[in-house]
Coordinates of C-alpha atoms in Angstrom, one line a residue:
M10 CA 0.0 -0.1 0.1
T11 CA 1.2 3.5 -0.8
L12 CA 0.4 6.9 1.0
Y13 CA 1.1 10.4 -0.7
I14 CA 1.2 13.3 1.6
S15 CA 1.3 16.9 0.2
K16 CA 4.5 18.7 1.6
S17 CA 2.4 21.7 2.1
S18 CA 0.6 19.8 4.9
V19 CA 3.7 19.2 6.9
R20 CA 5.7 22.3 6.2
G21 CA 9.1 22.4 7.8
L22 CA 9.5 18.6 8.3
H23 CA 11.9 16.8 6.2
E24 CA 11.3 13.1 5.1
N25 CA 14.4 12.0 6.8
H26 CA 12.7 12.8 10.1
L27 CA 9.6 10.5 9.4
R28 CA 9.3 6.7 9.8
L29 CA 6.8 3.9 9.9
N30 CA 5.8 1.5 12.8
D31 CA 9.1 -0.4 12.1
P32 CA 11.6 2.4 12.9
T33 CA 13.9 0.8 10.4
C34 CA 11.5 1.7 7.5
S35 CA 11.7 5.3 6.5
V36 CA 9.8 7.4 3.8
T37 CA 10.9 9.0 0.6
S38 CA 9.6 12.0 -1.4
N39 CA 9.4 13.7 -4.8
G40 CA 9.0 17.4 -5.4
S41 CA 5.5 17.7 -4.1
H42 CA 4.7 14.8 -2.0
I43 CA 6.1 12.6 0.9
I44 CA 5.7 9.0 0.0
A45 CA 5.3 6.0 2.1
S46 CA 5.1 2.8 0.3
V47 CA 5.0 -0.8 2.1
S48 CA 3.8 -4.3 1.3
L49 CA 1.2 -5.8 3.6
N50 CA 3.7 -7.9 5.5
S51 CA 6.5 -5.5 6.3
C52 CA 7.5 -2.3 8.1
G53 CA 5.4 -3.1 11.1
T54 CA 2.1 -3.2 9.2
T55 CA -0.5 -4.9 11.5
L56 CA -3.6 -6.9 10.7
E57 CA -7.0 -6.2 12.1
E58 CA -9.9 -8.6 11.4
T59 CA -13.5 -7.4 11.8
E60 CA -16.7 -9.3 10.9
N61 CA -16.8 -8.0 7.4
D62 CA -13.1 -6.7 6.7
L63 CA -9.4 -7.4 6.9
I64 CA -7.7 -4.2 7.7
F65 CA -3.9 -3.6 7.5
R66 CA -2.7 -0.6 9.5
N67 CA 0.5 1.4 9.4
E68 CA 1.5 4.9 10.7
I69 CA 4.0 7.6 9.8
T70 CA 5.5 9.3 12.9
S71 CA 8.1 12.1 13.3
F72 CA 11.3 11.8 15.3
E73 CA 14.2 13.9 16.1
H74 CA 17.0 11.3 16.6
P75 CA 16.6 7.7 15.2
H76 CA 17.4 6.0 18.6
D77 CA 15.2 8.1 20.9
I78 CA 12.6 6.0 22.8
I79 CA 10.9 9.0 24.5
T80 CA 10.0 12.5 23.5
R81 CA 8.5 15.7 25.1
K82 CA 7.5 17.3 22.0
H83 CA 4.5 16.9 19.9
Q84 CA 4.8 14.3 17.2
I85 CA 3.2 14.1 13.9
E86 CA 1.2 11.0 13.6
I87 CA -0.3 10.0 10.3
P88 CA -2.3 6.6 10.4
F89 CA -3.3 4.9 7.1
I90 CA -5.1 1.7 6.3
C91 CA -5.8 -0.6 3.6
K92 CA -9.1 -2.5 3.9
F93 CA -10.3 -5.7 2.1
P94 CA -13.9 -7.0 2.4
K95 CA -14.0 -10.7 3.5
K96 CA -16.9 -11.3 1.4
S97 CA -16.9 -10.8 -2.4
R98 CA -18.3 -12.1 -5.7
L99 CA -14.8 -12.6 -7.0
S100 CA -13.3 -16.1 -6.7
A101 CA -10.2 -16.3 -4.8
S102 CA -7.6 -18.7 -3.1
F103 CA -5.0 -18.8 -0.7
K104 CA -1.5 -18.8 -2.0
A105 CA 1.5 -20.1 0.2
H106 CA 4.1 -18.5 -2.3
K107 CA 5.3 -15.1 -1.1
S108 CA 5.2 -12.3 -3.7
A109 CA 7.9 -9.6 -4.1
Y110 CA 9.1 -7.5 -1.1
L111 CA 8.8 -3.8 -1.8
F112 CA 10.7 -1.3 0.3
T113 CA 11.5 2.6 0.1
E114 CA 14.4 4.2 1.7
A115 CA 16.1 7.6 1.5
G116 CA 19.1 7.3 -0.7
F117 CA 18.0 4.1 -2.5
G118 CA 14.5 5.0 -3.6
S119 CA 12.0 2.0 -4.1
F120 CA 13.7 -1.5 -4.5
T121 CA 12.2 -4.9 -4.6
Y122 CA 13.5 -8.3 -3.2
L123 CA 12.6 -11.5 -4.9
F124 CA 13.1 -14.8 -2.9
E125 CA 12.4 -18.0 -5.0
F126 CA 13.0 -21.8 -5.2
Y127 CA 14.6 -23.3 -8.3
D128 CA 14.5 -26.8 -9.5
N129 CA 18.1 -27.2 -10.6
S130 CA 21.6 -26.0 -9.8
A131 CA 21.7 -23.9 -13.1
F132 CA 18.8 -21.8 -11.8
S133 CA 17.3 -21.9 -15.2
R134 CA 13.7 -22.7 -14.0
M135 CA 11.8 -21.3 -11.0
I136 CA 9.5 -23.4 -9.3
N137 CA 5.9 -22.5 -10.2
P138 CA 4.3 -20.4 -7.4
N139 CA 1.0 -22.4 -7.9
S140 CA 2.8 -25.6 -6.8
Y141 CA 3.5 -24.2 -3.2
P142 CA 4.0 -25.9 -0.7
I143 CA 6.8 -27.6 -2.4
E144 CA 7.2 -31.3 -1.7
V145 CA 10.6 -32.6 -1.3
E146 CA 12.5 -35.8 0.1
L147 CA 14.9 -35.7 2.9
Q148 CA 18.5 -35.1 1.5
D149 CA 17.2 -33.8 -1.8
M150 CA 19.1 -30.7 -3.0
I151 CA 16.9 -27.5 -2.8
Y152 CA 18.1 -24.4 -4.7
M153 CA 17.1 -20.9 -3.7
G154 CA 17.8 -17.6 -5.2
I155 CA 17.5 -13.9 -3.8
Q156 CA 17.4 -11.0 -6.1
V157 CA 17.1 -7.4 -5.6
Q158 CA 15.5 -5.0 -8.3
S159 CA 16.5 -1.3 -8.2
S160 CA 16.7 1.7 -10.5
L161 CA 20.2 2.4 -9.3
S162 CA 23.0 0.7 -11.0
T163 CA 25.6 0.8 -8.3
T164 CA 23.8 -1.3 -5.6
Q165 CA 25.0 -4.6 -4.3
L166 CA 23.0 -7.3 -2.4
F167 CA 24.1 -8.8 0.8
V168 CA 22.7 -11.7 2.5
E169 CA 23.7 -11.4 6.1
S170 CA 21.7 -14.5 7.5
C171 CA 19.3 -17.2 6.6
R172 CA 17.6 -19.7 9.0
A173 CA 15.0 -22.3 8.8
T174 CA 12.0 -22.5 11.0
S175 CA 9.0 -24.8 11.3
N176 CA 6.5 -21.9 10.8
D177 CA 6.6 -18.6 9.0
N178 CA 8.2 -16.8 12.0
P179 CA 11.9 -16.1 11.8
N180 CA 11.9 -15.3 15.6
D181 CA 10.4 -18.8 16.5
P182 CA 12.6 -20.3 19.3
L183 CA 13.0 -23.5 17.2
Y184 CA 15.3 -22.6 14.3
Y185 CA 18.3 -23.8 12.4
D186 CA 21.0 -21.4 11.1
I187 CA 22.1 -21.8 7.5
I188 CA 24.0 -18.6 7.1
S189 CA 24.9 -16.3 10.2
N190 CA 26.7 -13.0 10.1
G191 CA 27.6 -13.7 6.4
C192 CA 29.2 -17.1 7.2
I193 CA 28.0 -20.4 6.1
E194 CA 26.8 -22.6 9.0
D195 CA 25.3 -25.5 7.4
E196 CA 27.7 -28.2 6.0
T197 CA 25.7 -29.1 3.0
T198 CA 25.3 -25.5 1.8
V199 CA 26.8 -24.5 -1.6
V200 CA 27.0 -20.9 -2.7
Y201 CA 26.8 -20.8 -6.7
L202 CA 28.3 -18.0 -8.9
N203 CA 26.7 -14.7 -8.1
N204 CA 26.7 -11.2 -9.1
Q205 CA 26.0 -7.7 -7.4
T206 CA 22.2 -8.1 -7.4
D207 CA 21.7 -12.0 -7.1
F208 CA 22.6 -14.5 -4.5
R209 CA 22.2 -18.2 -5.2
F210 CA 22.6 -21.1 -3.0
G211 CA 21.5 -24.7 -2.2
L212 CA 21.4 -27.2 0.6
E213 CA 20.3 -30.8 1.4
A214 CA 16.7 -30.9 2.5
F215 CA 16.0 -31.7 6.2
N216 CA 13.2 -31.6 8.7
F217 CA 12.9 -30.7 12.4
I218 CA 12.8 -33.6 14.8
G219 CA 9.4 -34.0 16.2
N220 CA 6.0 -33.6 14.9
Y221 CA 6.8 -31.1 12.3
E222 CA 5.8 -31.3 8.6
Q223 CA 7.1 -28.3 6.9
V224 CA 10.0 -25.8 6.8
Y225 CA 10.2 -22.1 6.0
I226 CA 13.4 -20.2 5.1
S227 CA 13.8 -16.6 6.1
C228 CA 16.8 -14.3 5.4
T229 CA 18.1 -11.0 6.4
V230 CA 19.1 -8.8 3.4
I231 CA 21.0 -5.5 3.0
L232 CA 21.3 -3.3 0.1
C233 CA 24.4 -1.3 -0.2
V234 CA 26.5 1.1 -2.6
A235 CA 28.9 -1.2 -4.4
G236 CA 32.6 -0.5 -3.9
D237 CA 32.2 1.4 -0.5
P238 CA 34.6 -0.5 1.9
S239 CA 32.8 1.1 5.0
N240 CA 29.4 -0.7 4.5
R241 CA 28.3 -4.0 5.7
C242 CA 28.3 -5.6 2.3
A243 CA 32.1 -5.0 2.1
Q244 CA 32.6 -6.8 5.5
G245 CA 31.5 -10.2 4.2
C246 CA 31.7 -13.1 6.7
T247 CA 32.4 -11.5 10.3
N248 CA 31.6 -14.4 12.7
G249 CA 29.8 -12.0 14.7
T250 CA 32.9 -10.1 15.9
S251 CA 34.7 -7.7 13.5
F252 CA 31.6 -5.7 12.4
G253 CA 29.1 -6.2 15.3
H254 CA 31.5 -5.3 18.2
H255 CA 33.2 -2.2 16.7
H256 CA 30.0 -0.2 16.7
R257 CA 31.0 1.3 13.3
K258 CA 28.6 4.3 12.5
R259 CA 26.5 3.3 9.5
S260 CA 26.5 5.9 6.6
L261 CA 22.8 6.4 5.5
A262 CA 23.8 6.8 2.0
S263 CA 26.0 3.7 2.0
Q264 CA 23.6 1.0 2.9
S265 CA 20.0 0.2 3.6
Q266 CA 18.3 -1.0 6.7
R267 CA 18.2 -4.8 7.4
H268 CA 15.1 -6.4 5.9
F269 CA 13.6 -9.8 6.6
I270 CA 12.2 -11.8 3.6
S271 CA 11.0 -15.5 3.7
Q272 CA 9.8 -18.1 1.4
G273 CA 8.2 -21.5 1.7
P274 CA 6.9 -23.9 3.0
L275 CA 8.8 -27.0 2.1
R276 CA 6.7 -30.1 2.9
F277 CA 8.2 -33.5 3.2
A278 CA 6.9 -36.4 1.1
R279 CA 6.1 -39.5 2.9
S280 CA 7.8 -42.6 1.5
S281 CA 5.3 -45.0 -0.1
S282 CA 7.5 -48.0 1.2
G283 CA 7.0 -46.9 4.8
S284 CA 9.3 -45.9 7.4
P285 CA 11.8 -48.1 9.3
G286 CA 9.4 -48.2 12.2
S287 CA 6.5 -49.5 10.1
N288 CA 8.8 -52.2 8.6
L289 CA 9.6 -53.1 12.2
N290 CA 6.1 -53.4 13.2
L291 CA 5.3 -55.5 10.1
N292 CA 8.1 -58.0 10.9
L293 CA 7.0 -58.2 14.5
N294 CA 3.5 -58.9 13.3
I295 CA 4.8 -61.6 11.0
L296 CA 6.8 -63.1 13.9
V297 CA 3.9 -63.3 16.3
V298 CA 1.6 -64.9 13.6
A299 CA 4.5 -67.5 12.8
V300 CA 4.8 -68.2 16.6
A301 CA 1.1 -68.7 17.0
F302 CA 1.0 -71.0 14.0
C303 CA 3.8 -73.0 15.3
A304 CA 2.0 -73.2 18.7
A305 CA -1.1 -74.3 17.1
V306 CA 0.7 -77.0 15.1
A307 CA 2.5 -78.3 18.1
L308 CA -0.8 -78.5 20.1
V309 CA -2.4 -80.6 17.4
C310 CA 0.4 -82.8 17.1
G311 CA 0.5 -83.4 21.0
V312 CA -3.2 -84.4 20.9
L313 CA -2.6 -86.9 18.1
I314 CA 0.3 -88.4 19.9
Y315 CA -1.7 -88.7 23.1
K316 CA -4.5 -90.4 21.4
A317 CA -2.2 -92.8 19.6
K318 CA -0.7 -93.8 23.0
M319 CA -4.0 -94.2 24.8
A320 CA -5.1 -96.6 21.9
K321 CA -2.0 -98.8 22.6
I322 CA -2.7 -99.0 26.5
V323 CA -6.5 -100.1 26.2
K324 CA -7.1 -103.8 25.5
Y325 CA -10.3 -105.4 24.5
E326 CA -11.4 -108.9 25.5
T327 CA -14.2 -111.3 24.1
V328 CA -17.2 -111.6 26.4
P329 CA -18.5 -115.2 26.8
S330 CA -22.0 -115.7 25.3
A331 CA -23.1 -117.5 28.5
D332 CA -22.9 -114.5 30.7
F333 CA -26.1 -113.0 28.8

């Protein structure tokens, strides 16, 4: 959703002192208007559900210093919503696939992140969004690509972290790190030939231990000015030390805020041959039937032997006719 505000209505206030619900999301402007453009799942946008509508809410607020948490001055607060009716004559369906992530920041304008799964290591064919959730087998290679689209030709994409969760919540306490602080954490992960605006990688499919049937992948991405040694993109893998502990001041014109993007889910196919546990149960059932059969045969044989012995012990004598 996009909001345009006439600059004449907020005289004396620069767009660099305005932000959205998520403090890391700023606004931009043109000659006549201040512009706030966000997708429905980013920048602190909240969802409210009423009996008849789905309402997405965000708000533009003013600030003096980016890190302030209190103020004693009146702030500008401009709430805005996007409302969708629950009932409609149009046919619709739920799509698990995530569409493009759109952001707008001062110094970078509007830019878009695309996060997709591919069906081969050449990344020549993207998996059809209509086929989500994607069904995979354990240990299959899964291929992912992240791309940034920007009108600026000097931008560089940096994927700082990627993690897997069992639901679409990157802050879930159950997670598995694939990339952390720009460093590969998973031993099966392969990073393929990339350029400034694409990051392609793959790894072997896995599942979480327990009653979990699917996996989501979420990544933290940053957009930088290419060739600037002072920004995060130029630092590469830091192991959480060289960049994070020096508290180096970030240049607003050199790199964007960190943004979370996700894609999925991956769903794991059940083997038609059954699991090892089911094979064990089957073998135990066969063993029980075999033992029962052997016991039944042994019982029948015992009865026959007993009758044969009794037949040898009992003797018959002829009764004289005079006794009648």
